[in-house]
XYZ file of C-alpha atoms in Angstrom:
649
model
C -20.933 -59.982 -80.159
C -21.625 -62.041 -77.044
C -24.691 -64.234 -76.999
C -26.956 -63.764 -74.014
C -26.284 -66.829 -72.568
C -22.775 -65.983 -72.291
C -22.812 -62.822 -70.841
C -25.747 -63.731 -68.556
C -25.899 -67.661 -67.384
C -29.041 -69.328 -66.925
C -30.680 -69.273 -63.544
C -29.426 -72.912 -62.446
C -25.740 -72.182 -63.266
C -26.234 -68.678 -61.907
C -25.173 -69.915 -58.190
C -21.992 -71.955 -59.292
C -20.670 -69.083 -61.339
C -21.177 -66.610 -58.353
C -19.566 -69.071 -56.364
C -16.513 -69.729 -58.390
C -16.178 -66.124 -58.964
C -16.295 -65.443 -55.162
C -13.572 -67.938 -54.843
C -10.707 -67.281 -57.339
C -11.380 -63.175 -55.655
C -10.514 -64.455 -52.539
C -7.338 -66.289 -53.538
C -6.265 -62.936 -55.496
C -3.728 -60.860 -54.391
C -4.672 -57.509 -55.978
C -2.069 -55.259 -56.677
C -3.146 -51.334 -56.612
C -1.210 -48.321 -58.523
C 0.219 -45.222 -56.662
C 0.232 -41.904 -58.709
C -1.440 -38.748 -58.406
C -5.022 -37.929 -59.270
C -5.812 -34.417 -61.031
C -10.077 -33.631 -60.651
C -11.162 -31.391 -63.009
C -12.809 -28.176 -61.242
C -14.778 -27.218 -64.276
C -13.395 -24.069 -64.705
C -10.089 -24.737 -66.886
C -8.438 -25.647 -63.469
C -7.534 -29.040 -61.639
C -7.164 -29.963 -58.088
C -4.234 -32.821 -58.238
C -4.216 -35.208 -55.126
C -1.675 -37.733 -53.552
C 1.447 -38.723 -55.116
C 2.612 -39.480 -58.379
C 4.835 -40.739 -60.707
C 7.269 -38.108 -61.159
C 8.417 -37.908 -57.548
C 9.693 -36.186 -56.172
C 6.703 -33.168 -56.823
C 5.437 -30.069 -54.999
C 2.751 -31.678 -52.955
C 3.579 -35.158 -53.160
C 1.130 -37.642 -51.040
C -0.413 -34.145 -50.530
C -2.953 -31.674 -52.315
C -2.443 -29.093 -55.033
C -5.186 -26.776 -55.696
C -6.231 -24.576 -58.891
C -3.562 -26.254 -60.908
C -3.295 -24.445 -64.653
C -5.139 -21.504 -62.923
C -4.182 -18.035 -65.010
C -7.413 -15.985 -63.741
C -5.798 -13.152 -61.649
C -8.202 -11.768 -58.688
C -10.122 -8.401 -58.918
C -8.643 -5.522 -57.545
C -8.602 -4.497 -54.050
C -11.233 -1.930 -53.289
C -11.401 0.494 -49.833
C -7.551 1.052 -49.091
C -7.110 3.771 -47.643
C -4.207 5.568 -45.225
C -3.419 8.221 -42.285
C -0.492 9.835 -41.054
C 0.287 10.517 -37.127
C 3.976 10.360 -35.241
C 5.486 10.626 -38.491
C 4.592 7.292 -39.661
C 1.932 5.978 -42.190
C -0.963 4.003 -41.399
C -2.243 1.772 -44.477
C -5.449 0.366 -44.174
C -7.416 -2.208 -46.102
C -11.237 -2.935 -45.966
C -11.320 -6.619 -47.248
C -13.200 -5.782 -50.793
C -11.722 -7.262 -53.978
C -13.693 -6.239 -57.178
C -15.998 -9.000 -58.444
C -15.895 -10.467 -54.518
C -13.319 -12.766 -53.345
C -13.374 -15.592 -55.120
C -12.362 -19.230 -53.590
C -8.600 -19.086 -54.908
C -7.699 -15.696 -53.012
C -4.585 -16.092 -51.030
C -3.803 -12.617 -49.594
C -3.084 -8.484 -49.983
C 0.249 -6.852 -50.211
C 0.863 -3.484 -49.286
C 3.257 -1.035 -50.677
C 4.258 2.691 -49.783
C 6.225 4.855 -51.921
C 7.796 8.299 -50.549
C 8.655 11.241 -52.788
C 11.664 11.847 -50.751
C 13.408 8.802 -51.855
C 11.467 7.340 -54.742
C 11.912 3.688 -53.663
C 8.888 1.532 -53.239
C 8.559 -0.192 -49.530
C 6.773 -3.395 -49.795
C 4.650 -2.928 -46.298
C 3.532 -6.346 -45.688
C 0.694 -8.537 -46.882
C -3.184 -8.833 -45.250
C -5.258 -12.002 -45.449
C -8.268 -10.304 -44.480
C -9.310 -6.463 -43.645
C -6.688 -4.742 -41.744
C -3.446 -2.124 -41.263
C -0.106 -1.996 -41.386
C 2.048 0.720 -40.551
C 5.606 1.756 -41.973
C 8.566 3.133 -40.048
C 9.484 6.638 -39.054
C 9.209 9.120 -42.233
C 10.473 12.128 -42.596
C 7.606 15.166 -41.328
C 6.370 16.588 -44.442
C 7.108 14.050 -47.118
C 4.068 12.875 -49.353
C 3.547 9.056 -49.724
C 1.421 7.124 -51.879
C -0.374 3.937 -50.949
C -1.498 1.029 -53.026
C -2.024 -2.546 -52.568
C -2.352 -5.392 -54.772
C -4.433 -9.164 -54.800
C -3.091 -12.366 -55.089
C -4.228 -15.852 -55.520
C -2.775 -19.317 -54.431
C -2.409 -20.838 -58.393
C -0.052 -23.558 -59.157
C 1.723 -23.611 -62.601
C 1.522 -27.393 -64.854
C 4.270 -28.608 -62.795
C 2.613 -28.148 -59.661
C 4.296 -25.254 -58.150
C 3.070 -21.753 -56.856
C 2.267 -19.513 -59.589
C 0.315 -16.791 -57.922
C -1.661 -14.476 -60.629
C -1.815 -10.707 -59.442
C -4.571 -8.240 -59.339
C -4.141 -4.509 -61.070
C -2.922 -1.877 -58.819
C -5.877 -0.545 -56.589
C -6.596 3.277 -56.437
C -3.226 5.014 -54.714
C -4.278 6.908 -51.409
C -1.694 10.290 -51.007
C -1.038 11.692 -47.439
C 1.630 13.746 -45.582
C 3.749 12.571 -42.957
C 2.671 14.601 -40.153
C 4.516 15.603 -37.280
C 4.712 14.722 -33.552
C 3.294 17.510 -31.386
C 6.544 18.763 -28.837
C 6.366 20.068 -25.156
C 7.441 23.759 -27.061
C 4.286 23.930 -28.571
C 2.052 23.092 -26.120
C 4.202 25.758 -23.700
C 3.271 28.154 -25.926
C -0.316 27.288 -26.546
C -1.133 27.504 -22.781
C 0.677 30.816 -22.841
C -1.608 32.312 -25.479
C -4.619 30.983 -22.952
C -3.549 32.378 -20.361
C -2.810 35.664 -22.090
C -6.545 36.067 -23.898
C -7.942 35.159 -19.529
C -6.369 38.153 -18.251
C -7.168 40.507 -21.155
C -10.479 39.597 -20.923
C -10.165 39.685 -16.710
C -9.268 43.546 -17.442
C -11.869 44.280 -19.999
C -14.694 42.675 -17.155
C -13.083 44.743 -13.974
C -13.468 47.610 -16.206
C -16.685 47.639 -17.013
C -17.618 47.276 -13.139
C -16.417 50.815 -12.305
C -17.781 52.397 -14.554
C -21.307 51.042 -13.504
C -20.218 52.116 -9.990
C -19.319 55.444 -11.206
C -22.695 56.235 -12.899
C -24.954 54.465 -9.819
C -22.772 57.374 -7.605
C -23.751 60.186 -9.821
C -27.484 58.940 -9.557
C -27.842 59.015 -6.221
C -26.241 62.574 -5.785
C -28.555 63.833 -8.209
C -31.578 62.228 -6.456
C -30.426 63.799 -2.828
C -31.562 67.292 -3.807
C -35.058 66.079 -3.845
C -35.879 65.008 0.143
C -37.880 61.781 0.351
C -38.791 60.797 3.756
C -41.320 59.702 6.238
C -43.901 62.227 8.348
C -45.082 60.930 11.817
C -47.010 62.345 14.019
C -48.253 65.331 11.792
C -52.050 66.566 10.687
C -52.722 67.539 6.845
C -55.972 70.074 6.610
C -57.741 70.859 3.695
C -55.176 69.528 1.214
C -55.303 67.458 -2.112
C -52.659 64.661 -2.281
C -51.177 63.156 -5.367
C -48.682 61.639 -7.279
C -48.366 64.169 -9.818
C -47.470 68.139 -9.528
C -50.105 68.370 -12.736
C -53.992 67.427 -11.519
C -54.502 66.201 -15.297
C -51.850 63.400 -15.506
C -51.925 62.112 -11.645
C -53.147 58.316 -11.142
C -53.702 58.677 -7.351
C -55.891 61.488 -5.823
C -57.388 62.153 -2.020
C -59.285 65.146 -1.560
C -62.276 66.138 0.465
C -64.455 65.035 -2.594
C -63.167 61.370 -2.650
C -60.560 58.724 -3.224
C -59.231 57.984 -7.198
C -56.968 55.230 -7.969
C -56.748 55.692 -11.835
C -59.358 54.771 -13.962
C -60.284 51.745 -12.220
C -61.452 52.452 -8.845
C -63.243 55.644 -7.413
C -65.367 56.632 -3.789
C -67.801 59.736 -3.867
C -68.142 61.318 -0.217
C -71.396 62.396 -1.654
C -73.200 59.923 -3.105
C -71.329 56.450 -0.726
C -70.565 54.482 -4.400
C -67.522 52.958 -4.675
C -67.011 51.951 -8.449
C -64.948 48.921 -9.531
C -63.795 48.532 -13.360
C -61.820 45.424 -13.658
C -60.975 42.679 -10.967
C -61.626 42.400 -7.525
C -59.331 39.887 -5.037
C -59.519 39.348 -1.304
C -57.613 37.172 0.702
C -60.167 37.560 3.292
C -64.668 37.393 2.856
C -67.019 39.278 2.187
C -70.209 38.872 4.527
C -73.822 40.733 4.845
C -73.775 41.838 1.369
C -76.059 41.224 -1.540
C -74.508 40.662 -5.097
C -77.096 41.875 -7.833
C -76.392 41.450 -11.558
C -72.916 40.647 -11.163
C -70.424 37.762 -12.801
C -68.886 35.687 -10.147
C -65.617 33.781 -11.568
C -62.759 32.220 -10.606
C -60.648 33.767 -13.497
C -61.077 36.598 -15.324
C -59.893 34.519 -18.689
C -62.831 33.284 -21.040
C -63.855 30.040 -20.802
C -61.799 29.521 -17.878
C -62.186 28.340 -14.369
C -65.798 28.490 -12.674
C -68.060 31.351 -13.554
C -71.319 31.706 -11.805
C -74.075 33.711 -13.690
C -77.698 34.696 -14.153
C -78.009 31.628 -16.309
C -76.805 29.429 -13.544
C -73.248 27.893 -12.965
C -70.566 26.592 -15.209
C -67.490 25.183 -14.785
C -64.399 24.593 -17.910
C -61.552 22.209 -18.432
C -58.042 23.455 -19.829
C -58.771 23.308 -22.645
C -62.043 25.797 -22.356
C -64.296 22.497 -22.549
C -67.692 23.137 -20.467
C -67.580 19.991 -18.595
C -70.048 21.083 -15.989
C -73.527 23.415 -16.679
C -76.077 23.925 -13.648
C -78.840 26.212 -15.341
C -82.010 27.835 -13.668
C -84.444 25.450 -15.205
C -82.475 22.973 -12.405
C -80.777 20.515 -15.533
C -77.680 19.212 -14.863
C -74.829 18.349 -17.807
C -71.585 16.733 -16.953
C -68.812 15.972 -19.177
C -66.914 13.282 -16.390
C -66.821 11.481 -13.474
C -69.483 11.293 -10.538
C -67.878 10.289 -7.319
C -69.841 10.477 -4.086
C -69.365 8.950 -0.539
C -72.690 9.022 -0.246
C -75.929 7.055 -1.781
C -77.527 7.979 -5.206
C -80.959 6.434 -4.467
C -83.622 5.370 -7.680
C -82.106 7.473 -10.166
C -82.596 6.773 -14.142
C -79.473 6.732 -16.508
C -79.447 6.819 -19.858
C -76.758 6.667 -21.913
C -73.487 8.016 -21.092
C -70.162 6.047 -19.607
C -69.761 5.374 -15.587
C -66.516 4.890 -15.014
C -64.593 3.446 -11.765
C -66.931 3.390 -8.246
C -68.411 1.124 -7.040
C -72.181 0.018 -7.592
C -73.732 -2.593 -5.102
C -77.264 -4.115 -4.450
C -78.490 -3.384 -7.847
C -79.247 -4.837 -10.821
C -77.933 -4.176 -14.536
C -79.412 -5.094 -17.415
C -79.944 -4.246 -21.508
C -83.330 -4.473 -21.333
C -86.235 -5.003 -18.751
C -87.629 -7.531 -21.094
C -87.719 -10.935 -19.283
C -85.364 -13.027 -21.286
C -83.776 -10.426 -23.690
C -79.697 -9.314 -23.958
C -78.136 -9.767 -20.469
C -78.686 -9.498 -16.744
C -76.319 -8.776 -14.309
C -77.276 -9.284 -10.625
C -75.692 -10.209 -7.357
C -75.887 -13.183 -7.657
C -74.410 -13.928 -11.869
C -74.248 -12.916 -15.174
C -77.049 -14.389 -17.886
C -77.737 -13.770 -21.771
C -80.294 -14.617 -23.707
C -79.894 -15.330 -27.695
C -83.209 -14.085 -30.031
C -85.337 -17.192 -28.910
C -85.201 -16.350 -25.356
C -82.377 -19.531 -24.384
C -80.329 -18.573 -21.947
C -76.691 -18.812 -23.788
C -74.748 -17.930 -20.594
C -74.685 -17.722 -16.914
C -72.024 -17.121 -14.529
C -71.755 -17.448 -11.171
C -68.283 -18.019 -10.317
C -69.293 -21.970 -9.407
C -71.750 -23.616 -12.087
C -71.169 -21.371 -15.310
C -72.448 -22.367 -18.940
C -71.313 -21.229 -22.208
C -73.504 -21.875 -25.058
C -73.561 -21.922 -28.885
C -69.939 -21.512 -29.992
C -66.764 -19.521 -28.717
C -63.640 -17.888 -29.695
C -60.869 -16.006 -28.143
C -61.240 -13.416 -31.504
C -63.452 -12.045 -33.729
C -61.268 -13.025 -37.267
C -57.816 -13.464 -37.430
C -55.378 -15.911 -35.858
C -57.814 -17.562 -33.080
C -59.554 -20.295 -31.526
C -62.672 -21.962 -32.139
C -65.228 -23.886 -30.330
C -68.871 -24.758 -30.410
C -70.863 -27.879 -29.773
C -73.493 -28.619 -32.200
C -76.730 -31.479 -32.334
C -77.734 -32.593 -36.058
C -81.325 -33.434 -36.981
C -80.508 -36.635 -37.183
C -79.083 -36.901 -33.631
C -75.449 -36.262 -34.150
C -73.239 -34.076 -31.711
C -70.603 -32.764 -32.721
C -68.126 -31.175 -31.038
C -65.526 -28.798 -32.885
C -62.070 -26.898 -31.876
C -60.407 -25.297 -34.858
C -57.122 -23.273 -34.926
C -57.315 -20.417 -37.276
C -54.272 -18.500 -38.609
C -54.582 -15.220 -40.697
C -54.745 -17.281 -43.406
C -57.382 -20.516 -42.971
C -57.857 -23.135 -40.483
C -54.789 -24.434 -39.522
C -55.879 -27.324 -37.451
C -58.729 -28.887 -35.890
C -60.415 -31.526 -33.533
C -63.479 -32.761 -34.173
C -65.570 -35.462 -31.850
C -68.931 -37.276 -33.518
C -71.630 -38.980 -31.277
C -73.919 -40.877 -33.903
C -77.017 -42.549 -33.164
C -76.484 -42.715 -29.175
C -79.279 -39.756 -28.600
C -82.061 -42.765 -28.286
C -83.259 -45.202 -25.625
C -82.008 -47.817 -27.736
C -78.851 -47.291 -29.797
C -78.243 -49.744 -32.826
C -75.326 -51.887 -33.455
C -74.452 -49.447 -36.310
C -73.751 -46.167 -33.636
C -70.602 -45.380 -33.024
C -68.210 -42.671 -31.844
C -65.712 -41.110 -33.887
C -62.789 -38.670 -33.459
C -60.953 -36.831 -36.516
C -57.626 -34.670 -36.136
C -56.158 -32.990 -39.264
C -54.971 -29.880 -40.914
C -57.432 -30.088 -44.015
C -61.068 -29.805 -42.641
C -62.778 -31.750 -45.190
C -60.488 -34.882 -45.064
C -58.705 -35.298 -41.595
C -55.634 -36.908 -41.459
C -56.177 -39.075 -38.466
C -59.624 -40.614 -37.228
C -60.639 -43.260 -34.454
C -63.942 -44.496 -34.747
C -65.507 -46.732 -31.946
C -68.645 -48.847 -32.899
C -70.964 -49.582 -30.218
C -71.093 -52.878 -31.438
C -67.467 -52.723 -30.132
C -65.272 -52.403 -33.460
C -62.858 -50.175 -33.683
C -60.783 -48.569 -36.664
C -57.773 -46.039 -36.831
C -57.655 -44.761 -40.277
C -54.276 -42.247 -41.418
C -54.266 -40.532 -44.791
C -50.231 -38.878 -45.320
C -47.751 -38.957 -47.342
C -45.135 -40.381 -45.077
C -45.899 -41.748 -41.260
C -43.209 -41.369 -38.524
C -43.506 -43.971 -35.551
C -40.901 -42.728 -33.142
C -39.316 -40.958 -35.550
C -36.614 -38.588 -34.291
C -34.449 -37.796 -37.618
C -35.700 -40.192 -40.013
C -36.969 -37.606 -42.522
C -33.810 -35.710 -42.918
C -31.470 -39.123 -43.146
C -33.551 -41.486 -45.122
C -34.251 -41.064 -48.930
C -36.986 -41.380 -50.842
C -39.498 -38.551 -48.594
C -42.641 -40.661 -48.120
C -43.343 -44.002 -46.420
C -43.866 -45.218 -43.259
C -40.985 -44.857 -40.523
C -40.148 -47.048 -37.543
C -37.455 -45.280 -35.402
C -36.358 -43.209 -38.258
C -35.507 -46.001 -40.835
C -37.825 -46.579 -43.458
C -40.099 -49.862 -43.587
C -42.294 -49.863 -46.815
C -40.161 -51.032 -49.977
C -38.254 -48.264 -52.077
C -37.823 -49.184 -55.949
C -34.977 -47.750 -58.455
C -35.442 -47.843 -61.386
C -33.721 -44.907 -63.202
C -29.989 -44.918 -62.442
C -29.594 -41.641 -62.455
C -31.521 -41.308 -58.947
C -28.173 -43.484 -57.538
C -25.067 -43.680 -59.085
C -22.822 -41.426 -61.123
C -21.020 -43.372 -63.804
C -17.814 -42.507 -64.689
C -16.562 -40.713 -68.377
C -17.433 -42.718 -70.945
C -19.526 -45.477 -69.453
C -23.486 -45.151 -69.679
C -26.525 -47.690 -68.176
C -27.087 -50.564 -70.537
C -30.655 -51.134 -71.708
C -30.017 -54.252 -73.835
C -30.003 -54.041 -77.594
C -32.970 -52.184 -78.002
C -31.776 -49.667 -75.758
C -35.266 -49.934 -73.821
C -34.694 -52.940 -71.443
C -33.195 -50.959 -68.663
C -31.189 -53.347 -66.492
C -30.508 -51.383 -63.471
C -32.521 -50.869 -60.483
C -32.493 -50.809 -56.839
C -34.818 -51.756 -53.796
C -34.670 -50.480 -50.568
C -36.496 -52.533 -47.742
C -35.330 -50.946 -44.584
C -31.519 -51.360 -43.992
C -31.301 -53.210 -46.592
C -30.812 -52.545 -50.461
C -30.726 -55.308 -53.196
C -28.780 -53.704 -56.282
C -27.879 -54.511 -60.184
C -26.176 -52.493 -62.339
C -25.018 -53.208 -65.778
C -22.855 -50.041 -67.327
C -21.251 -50.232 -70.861
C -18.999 -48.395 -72.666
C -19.695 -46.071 -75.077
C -16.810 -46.658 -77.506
C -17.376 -50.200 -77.308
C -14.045 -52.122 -77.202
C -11.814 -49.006 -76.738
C -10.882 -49.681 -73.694
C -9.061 -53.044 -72.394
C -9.139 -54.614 -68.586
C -5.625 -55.920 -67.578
C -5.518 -58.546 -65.120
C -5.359 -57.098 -62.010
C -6.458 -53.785 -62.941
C -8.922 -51.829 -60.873
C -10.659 -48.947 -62.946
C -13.017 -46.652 -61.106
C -16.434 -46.677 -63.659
C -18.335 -44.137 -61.144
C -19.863 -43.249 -57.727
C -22.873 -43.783 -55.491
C -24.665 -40.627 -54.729
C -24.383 -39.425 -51.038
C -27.366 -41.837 -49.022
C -26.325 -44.898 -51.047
C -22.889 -45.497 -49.721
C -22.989 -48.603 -47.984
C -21.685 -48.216 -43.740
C -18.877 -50.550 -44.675
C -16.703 -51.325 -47.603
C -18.277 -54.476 -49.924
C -16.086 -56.676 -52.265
C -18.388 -58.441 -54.919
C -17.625 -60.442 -57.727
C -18.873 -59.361 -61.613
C -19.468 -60.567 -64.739
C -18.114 -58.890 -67.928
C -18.764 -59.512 -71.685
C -18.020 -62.972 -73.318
C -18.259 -64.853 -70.012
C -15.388 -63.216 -68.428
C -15.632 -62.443 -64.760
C -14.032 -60.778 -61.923
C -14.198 -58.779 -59.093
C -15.292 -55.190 -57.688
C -15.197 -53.352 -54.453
C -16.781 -50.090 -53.249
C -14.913 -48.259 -49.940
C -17.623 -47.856 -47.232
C -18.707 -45.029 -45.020
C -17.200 -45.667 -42.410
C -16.810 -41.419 -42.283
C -19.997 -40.014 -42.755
C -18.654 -36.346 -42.175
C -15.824 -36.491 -44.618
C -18.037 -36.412 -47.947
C -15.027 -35.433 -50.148
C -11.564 -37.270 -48.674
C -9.870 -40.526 -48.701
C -12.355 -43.301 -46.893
C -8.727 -44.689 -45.148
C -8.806 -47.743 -47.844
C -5.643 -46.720 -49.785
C -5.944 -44.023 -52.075
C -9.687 -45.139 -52.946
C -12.418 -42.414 -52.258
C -15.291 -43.630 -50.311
C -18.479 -44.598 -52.337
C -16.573 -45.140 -55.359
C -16.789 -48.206 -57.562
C -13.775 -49.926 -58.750
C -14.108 -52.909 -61.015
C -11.356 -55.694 -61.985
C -10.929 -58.363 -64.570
C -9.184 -62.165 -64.032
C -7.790 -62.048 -67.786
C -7.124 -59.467 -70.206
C -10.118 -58.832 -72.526
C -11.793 -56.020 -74.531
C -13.966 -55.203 -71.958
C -16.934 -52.763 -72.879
C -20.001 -53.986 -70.591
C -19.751 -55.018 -67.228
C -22.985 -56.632 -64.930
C -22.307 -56.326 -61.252
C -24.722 -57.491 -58.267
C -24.718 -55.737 -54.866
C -26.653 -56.917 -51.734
C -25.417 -54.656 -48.208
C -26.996 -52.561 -45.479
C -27.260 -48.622 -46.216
């Protein structure tokens, strides 16, 4: 095993070693391998990339997916079909059992006719859709099916699609195309059933005609007519040939209209049963013990009594009662042109109008509820301190206000201590709890002679009992700014979403407070079968990263877990692992590194010069971007490697 001092050299030769190692990399013309790079997808399947070896491939320089792939799709679900024109429309909804999963390449379509047998391969769909087939004969019943495929590639690299069971088979019938004939004939049978029923209509007219005639003749042989100019004596008229069933009767004794309205010559009465209407008046009468009313319907209208008057809504509501004892109920609006004059209200609702020169108030206590006069608007709290007054030019608010009673609202309300403090307070409330607030302190300025300890003080925050901002102002003319958070943002405009780590303080979005590594896995990705080397004890851990700003200072040390397994040819670049996505340095970095028994040699890590393409070739050969790649100067049984990094994220 290596001593310490060989595979680390002591501080003063540190520098020289660097240096030499720096130099012999730069005189080194490294020579890189070409081949093809298969990335295990996890699932039994491999992606293989670039060229290769055995060239010429499918693919070569290129990109083969789902290599060794055997999994076939799920079935396709929702096909369905329709016939019209004698053709076949086959339709598929874009369903696969299971979903579609990331290797799905397309649907094929197939019809099958009973008339010939043959299957007819209709076409293939890469997403929901229809295909039609050609002209079929009218009649003929044709089955429909589809089936899923996927874009697999067999262990030499070339397309070995895997196929999906049949999906349900959809029957239909060719149907036919509708010719001029038919519709010829259809409009015939219209036509046909319009005049039959034309007939049936005329018909029935004559023979109402026919009975109307024979009506009327009957009807002649009684004479109806008019009399002028003639005098009936001592006669009864009627409307009836039998006294006992006629409804109107004038004879010397009176006039009868049924059972609701008689005169007696002898006695002058006229009797009225039921309702009596006049377009014109009635004048010089008197009206004793009678119901006057608009309507002869219950609770209707306006109906005038003994009891006094009363008038009813729609609805049979009384919403208006005059009685004899001279009290007045309404149920509504009072609206006048004219002048109500001294009159006492007491309860009730006034709504709309307009009330002027008066004065309204809760109470006609001095000092108690509110007041509104001419002039403004006052109320009083218990103790008789006027809280408010309004009068649309000097108006005070008093005590504390918000624009809700609970709920998502505003706050405000001005308070004095006992021991001279104001404070003033606005809090936002949502349905939950406050959700912010600013709060103002005056302290120790309410005397003639403030002491150098007064001072004023503002807090703004989210949590009430410990604000997250506060400027305090002494009067002896200190001042502090005080922030409590877990990360502060000066001119920030993205530097939370781009900068790792969460918390710290921010300057134009990049990070200004120190960020320390220490567990590797936080980093970098190592590659199979290396692991972070903690010294012999296996608790020194000798990897770790800070972050000041832009800038990250970096040591890794990485050994092998099967020890000297694995040998470094001069020359030979193997990638050990990745940096994790926020760690990949802006531009590509060539370093030199130190390996076990003294040896040294070199490593480089393709920049980011790409941000956006996280998964492709950086442009540096074949290399993928963030990757590290380390290289010996002599062959050796390499199994621990140290390597020191210093570049801007």
């Amino acid at each position: 095993m290596a001593s310490h001092m060989e595979i680390r050299p002591a501080d003063d030769s540190l520098a020289l070693t660097l240096a030499e190692a720096a130099y012999s990399k730069a005189g080194m013309h490294a020579t890189y391998l070409t081949g093809t790079i298969a990335v295990d997808n996890g699932d039994g399947t491999q992606t293989w990339l670039g060229g290769g070896v055995a060239e010429p491939m499918p693919g070569a320089g290129g990109l083969i997916p789902f290599v060794g792939d055997t999994t076939p799709p799920g079935r396709p679900i929702g096909v369905s079909a329709t016939s019209s024109l004698e053709v076949a429309c086959a339709r598929w909804g874009g369903e696969l059992e299971g979903g579609i999963p990331a290797d799905f390449d397309h649907v094929e379509l197939f019809a099958k006719p009973d008339s010939t047998g043959k299957t007819i391969d209709l076409g293939a769909l890469r997403g929901r859709g229809e295909i039609t087939t050609g002209i079929l004969p009218v009649g003929d019943v044709v089955e429909i099916w589809a089936v899923a495929y996927d874009c697999a590639h067999d262990l030499d690299g070339l397309p070995a699609p895997n196929a999906s069971p049949e999906s349900d088979h959809a029957t239909i019938i060719i149907a036919p195309v509708v010719s001029q004939k038919d519709l010829a004939d259809s409009a015939s049978e219209i036509l046909a059933a319009a005049k039959t029923d034309t007939d049936i209509q005329v018909g029935k007219v004559s023979d109402d005609l026919a009975q109307a005639r024979k009506d009327i003749d009957a009807n002649a042989q009684t004479f109806t007519g008019t009399a002028r100019g003639a005098t009936i004596i001592g006669s009864e008229f009627r409307d009836s040939e039998d006294p006992s069933s006629a409804h109107i009767k004038f004879n010397a004794s009176g006039m009868y209209l049924g059972t609701g309205l008689a005169y007696s010559v002898s006695t002058g009465v006229l009797s009225i049963k039921g309702a009596v209407q006049s377009g014109g008046s009635i004048s010089g009468a008197t009206v004793t013990g009678a119901i006057i009313q608009t309507t002869s319907d219950a609770n209707r209208g306006v109906k005038l009594t003994s009891g006094g008057l009363i008038g009813y809504d729609q609805a049979g509501n009384a919403k208006f009662t005059l009685k004899t004892d001279g009290s007045v109920k309404m149920d509504g609006p009072v609206m006048t042109n004219g002048r109500i004059t001294a009159p006492i209200l007491e309860g009730g609702t006034i709504t709309g109008g307009t009330i002027t020169g008066t004065k309204i108030q809760s109470s006609t206590s001095d000092k108690v509820g509110f007041k509104l006069t001419c002039g403004a608007l006052d109320f009083w709290d218990d103790q008789g301190e006027n809280t408010v007054h309004l009068n649309g030019k000097a108006n005070m608010l008093a005590g504390s206000f918000a624009t809700a009673l609970s709920g998502p609202r505003l706050e405000m309300r001005n308070t004095t201590t006992d021991d001279g403090s104001v404070y003033g307070l606005l809090e936002c409330h949502d349905s939950k709890a406050v959700a912010w607030y600013v709060q103002g302190q005056s302290h120790g300025f309410n005397t003639d002679q403030p002491d150098p300890g007064a001072y004023r003080r503002l807090n703004i925050g989210i949590n009430p009992d410990n604000s997250e901002l506060s400027v305090v102002r002494y009067n002896s003319g200190a001042s502090r700014v005080v922030m409590e958070a877990g990360r502060i943002d000066v001119n920030g405009s993205d530097g939370w979403a781009r900068q790792v780590g969460g918390l710290g303080i921010y300057v134009n979005g990049i990070r200004i407070d120190p960020v320390i590594y220490t567990d590797l896995n936080d980093w970098f990705v190592p590659a199979a079968g290396w692991t972070a080397y903690a010294g012999d004890s296996g608790k020194d851990n000798r990897s770790h990263m800070t972050v000041v700003g832009n800038t990250c200072y970096m040591q890794l040390e990485l050994q092998r877990a099967d020890r000297k397994s694995v040998t470094f040819q001069t020359g030979d670049y193997q990638d050990i692992g990745y940096f994790k996505q926020g760690f990949i340095p802006k531009i590509g970095l060539n370093v030199p590194c130190i390996f076990n028994n003294g040896q040294y040699g070199g490593a480089f890590v393709p920049g980011n010069t790409n941000p956006s393409n996280t998964t492709g070739i950086n442009g540096d050969g074949n290399y993928l971007r963030g990757h590290l790649r380390v290289g010996m100067r002599q062959t050796n049984d390499a199994w621990w490697v140290s390597i020191f990094l210093m570049y801007t994220l």
